[in-house]
Each structure stands twice: as C-alpha cells, then as structure tokens.
Coordinates of C-alpha atoms in Angstrom, one line a residue:
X662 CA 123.6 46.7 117.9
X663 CA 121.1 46.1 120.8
X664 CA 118.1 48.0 121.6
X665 CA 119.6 49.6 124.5
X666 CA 122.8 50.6 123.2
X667 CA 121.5 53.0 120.9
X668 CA 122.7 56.1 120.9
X669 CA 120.1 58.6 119.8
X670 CA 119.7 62.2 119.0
X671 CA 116.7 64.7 119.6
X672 CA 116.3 67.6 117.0
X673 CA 113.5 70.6 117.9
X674 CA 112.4 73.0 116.3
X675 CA 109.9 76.0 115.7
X676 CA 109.7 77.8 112.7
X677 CA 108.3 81.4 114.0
X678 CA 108.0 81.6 118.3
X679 CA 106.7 84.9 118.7
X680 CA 107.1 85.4 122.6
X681 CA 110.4 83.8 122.2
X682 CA 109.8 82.1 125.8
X683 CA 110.5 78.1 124.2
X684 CA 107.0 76.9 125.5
X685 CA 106.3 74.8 122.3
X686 CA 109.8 73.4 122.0
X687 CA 109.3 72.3 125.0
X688 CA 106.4 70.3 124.1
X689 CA 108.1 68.8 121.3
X690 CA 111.0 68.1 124.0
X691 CA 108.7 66.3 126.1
X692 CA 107.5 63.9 124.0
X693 CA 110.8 63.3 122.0
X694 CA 112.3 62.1 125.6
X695 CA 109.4 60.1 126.2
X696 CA 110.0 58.2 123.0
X697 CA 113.5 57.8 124.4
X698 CA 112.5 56.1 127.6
X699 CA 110.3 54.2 125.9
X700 CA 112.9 52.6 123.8
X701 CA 115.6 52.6 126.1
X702 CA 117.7 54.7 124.0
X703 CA 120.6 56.7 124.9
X704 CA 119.8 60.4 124.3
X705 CA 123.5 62.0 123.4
X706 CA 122.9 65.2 122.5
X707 CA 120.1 67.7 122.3
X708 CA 119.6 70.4 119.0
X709 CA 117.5 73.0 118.9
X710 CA 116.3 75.6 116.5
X711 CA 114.1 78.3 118.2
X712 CA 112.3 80.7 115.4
X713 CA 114.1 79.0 112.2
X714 CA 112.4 77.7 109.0
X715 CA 113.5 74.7 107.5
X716 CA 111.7 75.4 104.2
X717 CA 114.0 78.4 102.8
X718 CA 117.1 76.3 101.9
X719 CA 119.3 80.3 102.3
X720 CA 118.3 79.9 105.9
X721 CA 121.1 79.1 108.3
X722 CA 119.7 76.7 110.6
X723 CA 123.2 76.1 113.3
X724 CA 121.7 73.5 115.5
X725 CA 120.9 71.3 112.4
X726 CA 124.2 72.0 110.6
X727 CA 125.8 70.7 114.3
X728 CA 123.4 67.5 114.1
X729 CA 124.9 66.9 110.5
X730 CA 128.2 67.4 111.5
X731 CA 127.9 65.3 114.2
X732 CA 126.4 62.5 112.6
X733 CA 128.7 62.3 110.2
X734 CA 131.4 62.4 113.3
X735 CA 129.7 58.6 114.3
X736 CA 127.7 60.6 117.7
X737 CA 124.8 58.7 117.3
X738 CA 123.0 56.4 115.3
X739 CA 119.6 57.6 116.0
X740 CA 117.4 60.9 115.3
X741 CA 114.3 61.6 117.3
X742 CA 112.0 64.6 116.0
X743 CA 108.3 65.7 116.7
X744 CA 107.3 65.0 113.2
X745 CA 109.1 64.4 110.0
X746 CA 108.9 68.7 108.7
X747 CA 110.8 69.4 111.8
X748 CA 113.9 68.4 110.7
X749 CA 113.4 69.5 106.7
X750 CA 111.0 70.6 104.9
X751 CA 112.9 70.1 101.3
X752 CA 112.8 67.0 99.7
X753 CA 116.4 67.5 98.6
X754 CA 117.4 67.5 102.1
X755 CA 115.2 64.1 102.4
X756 CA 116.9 62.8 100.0
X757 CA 120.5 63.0 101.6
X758 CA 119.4 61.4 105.0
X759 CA 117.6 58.5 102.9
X760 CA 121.4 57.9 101.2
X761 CA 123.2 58.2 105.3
X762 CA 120.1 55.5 106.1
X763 CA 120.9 53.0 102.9
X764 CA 124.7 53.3 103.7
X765 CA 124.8 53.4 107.5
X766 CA 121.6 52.5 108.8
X767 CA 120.0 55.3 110.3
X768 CA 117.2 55.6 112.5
X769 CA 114.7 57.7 112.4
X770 CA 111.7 58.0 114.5
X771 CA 109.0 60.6 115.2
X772 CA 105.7 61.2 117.5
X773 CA 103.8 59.9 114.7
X774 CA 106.2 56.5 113.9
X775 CA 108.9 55.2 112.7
X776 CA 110.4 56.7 109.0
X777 CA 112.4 53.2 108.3
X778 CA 114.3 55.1 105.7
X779 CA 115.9 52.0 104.9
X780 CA 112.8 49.9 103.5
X781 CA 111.2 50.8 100.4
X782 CA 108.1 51.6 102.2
X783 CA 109.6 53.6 104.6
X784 CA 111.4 56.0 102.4
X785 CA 107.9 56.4 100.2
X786 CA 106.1 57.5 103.5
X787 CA 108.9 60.2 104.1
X788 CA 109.1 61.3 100.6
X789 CA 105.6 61.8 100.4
X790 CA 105.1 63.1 103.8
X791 CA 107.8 65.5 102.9
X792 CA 106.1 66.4 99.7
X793 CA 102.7 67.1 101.0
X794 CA 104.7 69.5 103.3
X795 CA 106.6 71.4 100.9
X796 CA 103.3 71.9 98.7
X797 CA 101.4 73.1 101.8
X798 CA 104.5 75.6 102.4
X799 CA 104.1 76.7 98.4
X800 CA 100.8 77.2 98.2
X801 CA 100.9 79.4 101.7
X802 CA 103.8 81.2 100.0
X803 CA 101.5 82.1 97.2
X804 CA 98.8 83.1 98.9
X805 CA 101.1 85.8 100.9
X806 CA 103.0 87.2 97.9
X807 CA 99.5 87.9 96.5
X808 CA 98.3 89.2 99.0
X809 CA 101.5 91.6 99.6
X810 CA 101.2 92.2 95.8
X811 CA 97.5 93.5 96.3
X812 CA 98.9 95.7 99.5
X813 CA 101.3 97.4 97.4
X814 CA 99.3 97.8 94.4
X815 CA 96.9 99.7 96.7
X816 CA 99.8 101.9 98.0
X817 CA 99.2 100.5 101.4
X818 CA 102.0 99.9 104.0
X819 CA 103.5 97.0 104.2
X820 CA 103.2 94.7 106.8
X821 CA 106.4 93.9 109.3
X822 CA 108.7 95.8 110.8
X823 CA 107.8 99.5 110.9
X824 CA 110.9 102.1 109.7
X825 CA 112.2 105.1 111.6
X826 CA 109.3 107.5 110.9
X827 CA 106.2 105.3 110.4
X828 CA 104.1 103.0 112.4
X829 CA 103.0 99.7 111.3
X830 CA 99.8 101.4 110.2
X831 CA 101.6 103.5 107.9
X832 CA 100.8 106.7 109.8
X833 CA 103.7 109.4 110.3
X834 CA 105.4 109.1 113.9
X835 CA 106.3 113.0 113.6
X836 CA 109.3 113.5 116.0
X837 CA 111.1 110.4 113.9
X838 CA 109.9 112.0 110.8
X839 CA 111.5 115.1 112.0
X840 CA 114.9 113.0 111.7
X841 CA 114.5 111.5 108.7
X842 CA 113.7 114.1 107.0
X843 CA 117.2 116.0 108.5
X844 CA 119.1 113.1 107.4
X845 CA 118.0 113.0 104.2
X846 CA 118.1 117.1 103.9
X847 CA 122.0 116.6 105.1
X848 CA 122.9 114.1 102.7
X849 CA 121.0 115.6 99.5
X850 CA 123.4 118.5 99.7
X851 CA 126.6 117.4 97.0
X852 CA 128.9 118.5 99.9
X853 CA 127.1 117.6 102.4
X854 CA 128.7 115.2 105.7
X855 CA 129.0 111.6 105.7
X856 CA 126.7 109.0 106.4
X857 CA 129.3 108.4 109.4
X858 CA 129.1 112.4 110.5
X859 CA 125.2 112.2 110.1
X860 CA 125.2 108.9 112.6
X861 CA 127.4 110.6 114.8
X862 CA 124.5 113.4 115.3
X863 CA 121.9 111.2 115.9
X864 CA 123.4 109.9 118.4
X865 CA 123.9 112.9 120.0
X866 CA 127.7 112.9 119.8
X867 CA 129.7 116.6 118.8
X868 CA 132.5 117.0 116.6
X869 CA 133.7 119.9 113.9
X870 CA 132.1 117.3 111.1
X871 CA 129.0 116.4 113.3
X872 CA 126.0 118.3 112.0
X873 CA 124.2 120.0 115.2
X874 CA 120.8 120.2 113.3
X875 CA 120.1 116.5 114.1
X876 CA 118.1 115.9 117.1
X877 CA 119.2 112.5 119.7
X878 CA 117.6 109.5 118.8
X879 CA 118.1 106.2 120.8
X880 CA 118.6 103.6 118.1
X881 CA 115.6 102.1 116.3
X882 CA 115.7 98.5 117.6
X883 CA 115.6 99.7 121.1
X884 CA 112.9 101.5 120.5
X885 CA 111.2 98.8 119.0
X886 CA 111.8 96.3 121.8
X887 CA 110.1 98.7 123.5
X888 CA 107.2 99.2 122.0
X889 CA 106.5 95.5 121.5
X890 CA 107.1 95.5 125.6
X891 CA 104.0 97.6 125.7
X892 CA 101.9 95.7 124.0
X893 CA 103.2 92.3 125.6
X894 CA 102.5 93.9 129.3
X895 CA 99.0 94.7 127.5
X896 CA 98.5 90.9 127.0
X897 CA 99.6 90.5 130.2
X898 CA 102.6 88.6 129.2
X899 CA 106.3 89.5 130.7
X900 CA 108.3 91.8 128.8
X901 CA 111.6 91.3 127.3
X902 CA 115.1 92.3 128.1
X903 CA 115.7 96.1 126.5
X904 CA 118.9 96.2 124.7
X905 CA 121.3 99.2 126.0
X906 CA 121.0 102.1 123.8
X907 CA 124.3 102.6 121.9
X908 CA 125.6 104.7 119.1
X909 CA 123.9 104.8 115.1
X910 CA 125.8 102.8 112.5
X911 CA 126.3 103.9 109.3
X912 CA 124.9 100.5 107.7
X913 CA 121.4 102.1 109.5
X914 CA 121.1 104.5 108.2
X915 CA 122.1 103.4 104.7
X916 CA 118.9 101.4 104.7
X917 CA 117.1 104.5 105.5
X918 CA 118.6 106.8 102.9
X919 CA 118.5 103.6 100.1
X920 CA 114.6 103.2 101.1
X921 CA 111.8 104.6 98.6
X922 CA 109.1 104.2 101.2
X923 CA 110.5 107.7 102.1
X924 CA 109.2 109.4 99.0
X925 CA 106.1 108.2 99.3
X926 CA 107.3 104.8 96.2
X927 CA 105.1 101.8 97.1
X928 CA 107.6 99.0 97.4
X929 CA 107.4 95.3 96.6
X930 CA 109.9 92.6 95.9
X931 CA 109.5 88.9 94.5
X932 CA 112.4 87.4 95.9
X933 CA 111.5 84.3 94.0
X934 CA 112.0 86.0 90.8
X935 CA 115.2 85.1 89.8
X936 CA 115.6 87.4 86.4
X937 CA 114.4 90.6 88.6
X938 CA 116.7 89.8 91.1
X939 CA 119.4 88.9 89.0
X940 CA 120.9 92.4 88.6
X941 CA 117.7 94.0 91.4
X942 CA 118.8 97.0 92.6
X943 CA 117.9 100.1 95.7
X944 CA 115.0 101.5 93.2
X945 CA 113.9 98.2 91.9
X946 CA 111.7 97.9 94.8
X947 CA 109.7 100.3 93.0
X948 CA 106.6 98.8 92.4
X949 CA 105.3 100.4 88.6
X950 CA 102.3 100.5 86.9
X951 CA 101.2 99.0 83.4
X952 CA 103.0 101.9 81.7
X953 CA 105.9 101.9 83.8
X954 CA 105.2 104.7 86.5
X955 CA 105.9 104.4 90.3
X956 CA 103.1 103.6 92.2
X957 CA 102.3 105.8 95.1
X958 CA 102.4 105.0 98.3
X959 CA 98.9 106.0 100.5
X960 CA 101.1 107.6 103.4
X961 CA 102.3 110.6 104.1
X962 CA 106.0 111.2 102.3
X963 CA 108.6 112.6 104.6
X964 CA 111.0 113.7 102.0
X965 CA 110.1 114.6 98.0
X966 CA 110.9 112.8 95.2
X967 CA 113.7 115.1 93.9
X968 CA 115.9 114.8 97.3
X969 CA 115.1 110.8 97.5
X970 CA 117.0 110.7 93.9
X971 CA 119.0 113.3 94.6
X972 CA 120.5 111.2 97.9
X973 CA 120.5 108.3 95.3
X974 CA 122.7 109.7 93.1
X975 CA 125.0 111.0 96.1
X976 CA 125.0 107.2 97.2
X977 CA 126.3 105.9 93.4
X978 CA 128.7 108.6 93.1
X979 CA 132.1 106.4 92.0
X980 CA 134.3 107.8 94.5
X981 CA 132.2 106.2 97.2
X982 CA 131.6 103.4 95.6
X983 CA 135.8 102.9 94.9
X984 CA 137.1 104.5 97.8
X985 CA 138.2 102.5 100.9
X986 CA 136.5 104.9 103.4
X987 CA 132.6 104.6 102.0
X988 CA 132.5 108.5 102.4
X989 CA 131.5 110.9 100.2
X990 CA 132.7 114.0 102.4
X991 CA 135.3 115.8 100.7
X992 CA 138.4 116.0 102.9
X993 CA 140.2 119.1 100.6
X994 CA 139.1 122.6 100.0
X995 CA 138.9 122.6 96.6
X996 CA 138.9 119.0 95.1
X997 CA 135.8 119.0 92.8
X998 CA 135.7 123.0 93.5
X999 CA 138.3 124.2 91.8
X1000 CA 137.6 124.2 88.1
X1001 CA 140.4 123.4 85.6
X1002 CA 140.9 126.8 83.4
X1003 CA 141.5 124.6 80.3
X1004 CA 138.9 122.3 79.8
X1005 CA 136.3 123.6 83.0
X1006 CA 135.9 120.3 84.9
X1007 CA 136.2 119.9 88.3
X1008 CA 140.2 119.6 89.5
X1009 CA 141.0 116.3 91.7
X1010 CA 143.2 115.9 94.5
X1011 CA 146.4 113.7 93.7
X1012 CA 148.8 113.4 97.1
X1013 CA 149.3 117.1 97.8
X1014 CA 148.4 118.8 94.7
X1015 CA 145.0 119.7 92.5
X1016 CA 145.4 117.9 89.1
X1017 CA 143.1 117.6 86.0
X1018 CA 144.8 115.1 83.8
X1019 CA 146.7 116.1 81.5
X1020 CA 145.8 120.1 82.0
X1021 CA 147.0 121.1 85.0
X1022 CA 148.9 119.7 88.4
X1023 CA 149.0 122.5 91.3
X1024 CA 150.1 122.9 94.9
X1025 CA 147.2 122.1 97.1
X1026 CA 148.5 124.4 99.6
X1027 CA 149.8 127.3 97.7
X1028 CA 146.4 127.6 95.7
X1029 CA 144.0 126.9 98.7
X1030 CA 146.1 129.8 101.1
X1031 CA 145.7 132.1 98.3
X1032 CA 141.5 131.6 97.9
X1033 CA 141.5 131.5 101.5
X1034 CA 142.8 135.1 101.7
X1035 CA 140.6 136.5 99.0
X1036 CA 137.5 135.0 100.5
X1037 CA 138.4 136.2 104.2
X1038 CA 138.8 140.1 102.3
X1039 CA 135.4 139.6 100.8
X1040 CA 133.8 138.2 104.0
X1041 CA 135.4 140.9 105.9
X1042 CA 133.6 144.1 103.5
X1043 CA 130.9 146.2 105.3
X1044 CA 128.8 145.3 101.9
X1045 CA 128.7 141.8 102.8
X1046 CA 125.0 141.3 103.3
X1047 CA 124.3 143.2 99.9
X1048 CA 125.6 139.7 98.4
X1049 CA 122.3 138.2 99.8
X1050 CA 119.5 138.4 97.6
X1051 CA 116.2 137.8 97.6
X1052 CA 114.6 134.5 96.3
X1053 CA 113.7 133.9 93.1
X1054 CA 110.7 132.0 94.0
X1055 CA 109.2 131.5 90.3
X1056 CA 112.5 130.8 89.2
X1057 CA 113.4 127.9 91.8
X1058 CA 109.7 126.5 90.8
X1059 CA 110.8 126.4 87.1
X1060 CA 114.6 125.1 88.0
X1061 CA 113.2 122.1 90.3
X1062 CA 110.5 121.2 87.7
X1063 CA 113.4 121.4 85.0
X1064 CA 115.3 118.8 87.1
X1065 CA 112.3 116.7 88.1
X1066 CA 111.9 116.3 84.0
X1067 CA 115.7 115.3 83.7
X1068 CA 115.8 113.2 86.8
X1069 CA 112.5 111.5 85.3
X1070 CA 114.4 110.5 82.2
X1071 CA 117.3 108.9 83.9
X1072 CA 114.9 107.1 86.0
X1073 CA 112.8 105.8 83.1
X1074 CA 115.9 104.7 81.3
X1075 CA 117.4 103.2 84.6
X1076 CA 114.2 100.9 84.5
X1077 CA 114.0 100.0 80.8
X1078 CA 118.0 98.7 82.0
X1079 CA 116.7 96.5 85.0
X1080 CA 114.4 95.4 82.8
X1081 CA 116.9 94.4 80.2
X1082 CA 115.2 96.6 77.6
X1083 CA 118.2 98.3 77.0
X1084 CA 121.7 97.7 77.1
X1085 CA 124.5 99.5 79.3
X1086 CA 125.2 102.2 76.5
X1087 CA 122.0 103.4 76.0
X1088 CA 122.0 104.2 80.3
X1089 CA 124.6 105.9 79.5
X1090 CA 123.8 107.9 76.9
X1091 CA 120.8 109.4 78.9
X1092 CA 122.9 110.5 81.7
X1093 CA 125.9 111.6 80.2
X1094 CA 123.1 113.8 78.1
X1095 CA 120.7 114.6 81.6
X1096 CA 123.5 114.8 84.1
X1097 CA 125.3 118.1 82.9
X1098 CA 122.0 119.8 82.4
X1099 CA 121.1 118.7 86.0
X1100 CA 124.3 120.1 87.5
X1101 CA 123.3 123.4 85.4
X1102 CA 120.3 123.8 87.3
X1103 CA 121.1 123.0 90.3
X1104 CA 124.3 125.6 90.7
X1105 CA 121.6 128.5 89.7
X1106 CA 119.1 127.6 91.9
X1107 CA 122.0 127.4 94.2
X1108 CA 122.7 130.9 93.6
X1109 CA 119.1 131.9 93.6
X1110 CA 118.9 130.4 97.2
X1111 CA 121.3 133.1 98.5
X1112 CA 122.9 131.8 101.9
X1113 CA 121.0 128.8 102.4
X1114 CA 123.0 126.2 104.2
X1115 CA 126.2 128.3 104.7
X1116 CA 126.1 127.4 108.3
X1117 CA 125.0 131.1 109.1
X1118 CA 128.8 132.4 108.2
X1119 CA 126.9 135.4 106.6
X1120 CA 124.7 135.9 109.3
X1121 CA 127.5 136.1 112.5
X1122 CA 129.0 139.4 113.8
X1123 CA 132.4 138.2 112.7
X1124 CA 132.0 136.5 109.3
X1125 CA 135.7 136.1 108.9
X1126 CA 135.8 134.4 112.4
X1127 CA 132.9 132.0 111.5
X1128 CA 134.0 130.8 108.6
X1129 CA 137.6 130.0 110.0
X1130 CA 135.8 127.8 112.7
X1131 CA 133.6 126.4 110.1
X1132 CA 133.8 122.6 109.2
X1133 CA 135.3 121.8 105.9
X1134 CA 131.8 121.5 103.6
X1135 CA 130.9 125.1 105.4
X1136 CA 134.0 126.6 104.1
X1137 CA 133.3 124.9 100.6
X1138 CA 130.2 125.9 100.2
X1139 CA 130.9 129.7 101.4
X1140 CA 133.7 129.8 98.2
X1141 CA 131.0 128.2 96.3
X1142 CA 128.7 131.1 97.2
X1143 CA 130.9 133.7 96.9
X1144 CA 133.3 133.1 93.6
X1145 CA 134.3 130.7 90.7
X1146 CA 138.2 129.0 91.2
X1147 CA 140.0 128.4 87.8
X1148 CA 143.2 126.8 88.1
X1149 CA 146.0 127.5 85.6
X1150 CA 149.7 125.9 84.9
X1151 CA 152.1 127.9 86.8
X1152 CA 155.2 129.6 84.8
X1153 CA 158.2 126.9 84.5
X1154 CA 161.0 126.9 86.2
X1155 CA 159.0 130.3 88.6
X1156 CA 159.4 129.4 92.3
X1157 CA 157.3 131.8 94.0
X1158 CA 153.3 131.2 93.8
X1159 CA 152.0 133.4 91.1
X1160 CA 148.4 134.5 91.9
X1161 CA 147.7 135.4 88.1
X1162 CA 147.3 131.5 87.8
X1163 CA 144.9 131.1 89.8
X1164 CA 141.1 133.1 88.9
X1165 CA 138.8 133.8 91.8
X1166 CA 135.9 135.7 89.9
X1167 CA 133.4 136.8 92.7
X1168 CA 129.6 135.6 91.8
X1169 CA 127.7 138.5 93.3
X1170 CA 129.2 142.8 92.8

C-alpha cells in the first residue's frame, strides 16, 4: 500500500467541555488534519466525542463504538488522534487495537509520533504511555472520593448538580422548598395520589385526582439551564439554548421522593465498592457513623425524618412494586378499607368483588352503595361538627415518638441487612414485629388529628355535596374518619343484599 493511498481516520475527543462551544476539539482537529496533509493521507471519516471519558469503561462513548465498527468494516487503515489517552485510557482497550495492528496492520499516529503498534517497541511505548495515564486517572480518582468522603462526613453539601429546593451552597431556595415539602406531605399520606397525580400538579395541570395544593413549577432542568445562563452572561460568554418548559415526569420526581438529602441524611456513595453496591439500595446513600447512626446533613431539612421513611415505605409497598401501573393510588372505595369481619385484615379487590382469601368474597358494588348511604346520613346530621375534636397535642408528641422508636428499629435492622450482618429472616422478623405496632399508632393519631386532610368535606356548607365531588382518596379517607367497615359472608343461596353483613360502626357519638 503506498503512502498516498492511505486511507485514514481522525478520532477527537474531550473528556469534560464545560461551555459546550467545541473550541478544544477543534484544536485537536486542526492539528490531526495537519498530520494528514503532511502525509498525504486520505482522511475518510471524522469521529468525535464532545464531553465523554474514555477512562470509565460503563461510559458509552458512540463516536468511538462507530470508529470500531467501522474499522472492522475495512473503512480505513489508519487512526489519527491528538495523543494516545484520546482514544482510551484502559489498557484493556489498548490491548485490542495492539491484536487489530499484529493481524491487519494498523496505523496509528498522534501529535506526539507514531505508536507502531506492530513493533515490539512500539507497542511498549503505548502500553506504558497508556499505563502512566490510567494511574494519573486513579490517583485523581482517589483524591476526589476523599475528598467527597471528608464533605459528607462534615455534613456539607455535596458538590454538582443542585436538587429542587437547594442551591449548590446547600442553602434552602424557599419557594422550591415550598414544593418539595407538598410533594412529600402528599405522598406520606397511605392514601394519598400518585406520583403521576402529584406530577400532574406541578405542572399546573387540573383533574379530579390532581392535588390543587401544589403550586406550578417549570421543570428543574429548565431552570437550571437558566441559572447557569446567568452566570455565563456574567463571564461574558453567550448563553445557551433554554429548553421549552414541558410537563413533570414521574421518574422526577421519584428521585426526589427516593432522596435522603431531604431529611437532612448526609449522603455518599463509593461506586467503586462492589460488595456495597452489590445489593445498594435508596437509603444506602446514608452515610453512618462508627456505631451505625445517620450522619446529619449541615442544611436546613425540608421534610422530617418520620415522613422521609414514611414516603419510603409507601414507595416499597408490593402492590407498587408488582403492579403494571407503578401507582399506589387506590382505584376502589374500600380495597384495603374494608376490614374482613373474620380475621380483621384489610379486604382486596378481586375483578368486581372485595375478597379476603379464604374468608370472605363480596359484591364491590352492593357493599360500597350501602356505606356510601350511611356515610352521606351521617355527613348530612346537624351534629356534624361535634365529630371534630380538639387535638390531642401531648398525645400526637408521644404517638410520633412511639413510631420514630419503631421506624428506628426497622431502619437499624435494614442496615445490618445491607450490610450482610443479617440474613433476609431476621428483616423480616423486625418488621412483621414493628410494622403492626406502626399502623396502630398511626390510625390513633389519625383519629386524634380530627379532619386533617379530608379535603375540607367537614368544613363546606353542603357536606354531603362535597364529598360526592370529592376524589376517590377524599372519599376514603372521609369513611376512614368517620366509621370502621367489617365485611361478612352473605346468607347462601339470599339474592337481595343483606345490610346485617356488612358493619359500619361510627368512630366518633
């Protein structure tokens, strides 16, 4: 093959470009075409990677994969880079262009010289050349994961990307905060709307399911193109193109509900820690102390620690995590309402009937039109605010401190599992002991809070009107309020819908 006949590649690229505006792959451009000329090769094609590392082998890097491709494809015969760590940074990689060199003769040439990879020589100046620059990339890597280690150690923000309701500096940014905090509030509730309903008020849209306590938000990343606009016209550089605002996704704010930050957790994960992340999950980005206790953040929390876990708990319920939806919101009256009058759990929906297993298996319709009408009477008495008391306050102190102490031992046992301290039985056997004093507490100090979150159905002129426009969780949690559901097996072989079976026990006189 003669000198001029080659056929030659160019590869570029830049590992972080902060002003995005291609100025230094253009330098490497420049001289990689010069090399060309100077040679007389044929440049075929062009590849460029603008912001990707070549050091982090997960890393997708689409203009190299194309180069490989095409190599392999017989486009070229040549590659010209700006310097051998351009085009890899892992001697593994190296190592596969070394065997396409021995077998087919590859040329590879950069701003500092020729890497014969097909001479002994050659291939010991490109392994060691590669070597040096993996090292140089470990030891920088070490230096930074200390140094993050230190941050969170000291409960200080992290560096990066700031979240909805913080600034890089870790201070509150109060009308975001004002959101978070709503989302979370919304979600903490065990009948509360969706993630998808809660993402729908954000973003200003209405809807029967669409919470109206949520103030409009434009989405986070617009705002944060924004904001980095600012200070780029500060610099006096030019500013870059703002990104239409559009709707919330749920995926959005799933990050914000899974993130500890919230609760004031310092955070910290070693993503080179295989074991940890073997089985790492939401709360393993808890940083703990020598005896095992979260480490505080130094800002400001926007929601406690009881609603964080609380919202965690909603989030691992198992008919979210099985169902084909991703919702939690209950779509039926009374499925996990209605309590079985056999064995007291919770009845489930099953096509169009309430069923505990084995117990009891009930018309859906015939049972909800029935509670329906005794709640509408009881709504409808001239007595109705008597059924509001006032708060317990010491009480709800004692209840939330209760459930703090239970929450405290699921969480301690939750880490001994990560861990692997303890196996998957003993997890269990902590919850399944915790959970049902948890859900004790929580429906008293549900009944201690009187009408709290009942979408004001007490409150309106026409109570029996409000609560018929209600949403669904309203209308739940108004029955909740007001009376205990107990489901019975109806008579055999009785066609009409006998209201004996079915127990609505009023909680307040």
């Amino acid at each position: 093959m003669s000198e001029t006949s080659i056929r030659a590649a160019v590869y570029l690229r830049i590992s972080l470009d902060r002003n995005m505006d291609g100025l230094a792959i253009d330098r490497q451009r420049e001289d990689c075409l010069r090399i060309a000329q100077d040679r007389g090769w044929q440049v075929v094609e062009e590849y460029a990677d603008q912001s990707k590392s070549a050091t982090d082998k997960s890393k997708v890097r689409p203009a190299y994969n194309k180069m490989v491709a095409d190599y392999d494809a017989g486009r070229f015969a040549a590659i010209i880079c700006w310097d051998l760590d351009r085009l890899t940074r892992q001697p593994r990689q190296l190592e596969d262009w070394i065997d396409v060199a021995q077998e087919n003769g590859l040329l590879l040439v950069t701003a500092n010289g020729e890497a014969d990879l097909t001479t002994d020589s050659g291939r010991l100046f490109a392994r060691v050349k590669a070597a040096v620059a993996r090292s140089e990339v470990e030891r920088k890597s070490a230096r930074q994961s200390r140094s993050q280690v230190q941050r969170a150690e000291q409960g200080r923000a992290p560096k990066g990307v700031r979240p909805l309701g913080y600034a890089t500096s870790g201070d509150v940014v109060e009308h975001e905060a004002v959101a978070v905090h709503e989302i979370f509030r919304l979600f903490a509730i065990g009948d509360g709307p969706s993630i998808a309903s809660i993402a729908r008020g954000l973003s200003g849209q209405e809807g029967q399911d669409v919470p109206s306590s949520l103030p409009h938000l434009p989405k986070h990343s617009r705002t944060l193109v924004i904001e980095r606009n600012a200070r780029r016209e500060a610099e006096g550089l030019e500013p870059r193109p703002v990104p239409n605002d559009g709707p919330w996704v749920s995926s959005t704010l799933l990050g914000i509900l899974r993130n500890p930050r919230y609760a004031g957790y310092s955070v910290y994960t070693d993503r080179l820690d295989r074991k940890e992340n073997k089985r790492r999950t939401w709360h393993a980005q808890i940083l703990r102390d020598g005896d095992g206790e979260p480490v505080g953040g130094q800002w400001t929390p926007i929601v406690t620690e009881d609603m964080w876990w609380r919202v965690q708990e909603r989030l691992n319920a198992p008919e979210r995590i099985t169902n084909k939806t991703g919702s939690t919101a209950r779509k039926h009256l009374g499925a996990g309402l209605y309590l079985c009058g056999v064995c007291e759990k919770p009845v489930r929906t099953h096509g169009q009937r309430y069923r505990c297993e084995g117990h009891v298996m009930r018309s859906r319709k015939q049972v909800d039109d029935w509670v329906l009408s005794i709640i509408r009477a009881r709504l409808g008495r001239p007595d109705l605010r008597d059924v509001i008391s006032a708060v317990d306050e010491p009480r709800v102190q004692a209840i939330t401190a209760q459930i703090d102490t239970h929450r405290a031992k699921i969480k301690r046992a939750q880490h001994d599992y990560d861990a692997e301290i303890i196996e998957g039985r003993d997890l269990k056997r902590v919850r399944d002991q915790a959970n049902p004093a948890i859900d004790a507490l929580e429906a008293e100090r549900r009944s201690l809070t009187a009408s709290a979150d009942l979408g004001g159905v007490l409150d309106m002129p026409d109570p029996v009107a409000a609560f018929d426009g209600a949403p669904l969780m309203i209308q739940r949690r108004v029955i909740d309020f007001l009376a205990t559901v107990h489901l019975y097996s109806h008579p055999r072989g009785k066609k009409t819908f006998d209201p004996h079976t079915v127990s609505v026990v009023p909680k307040h006189s």
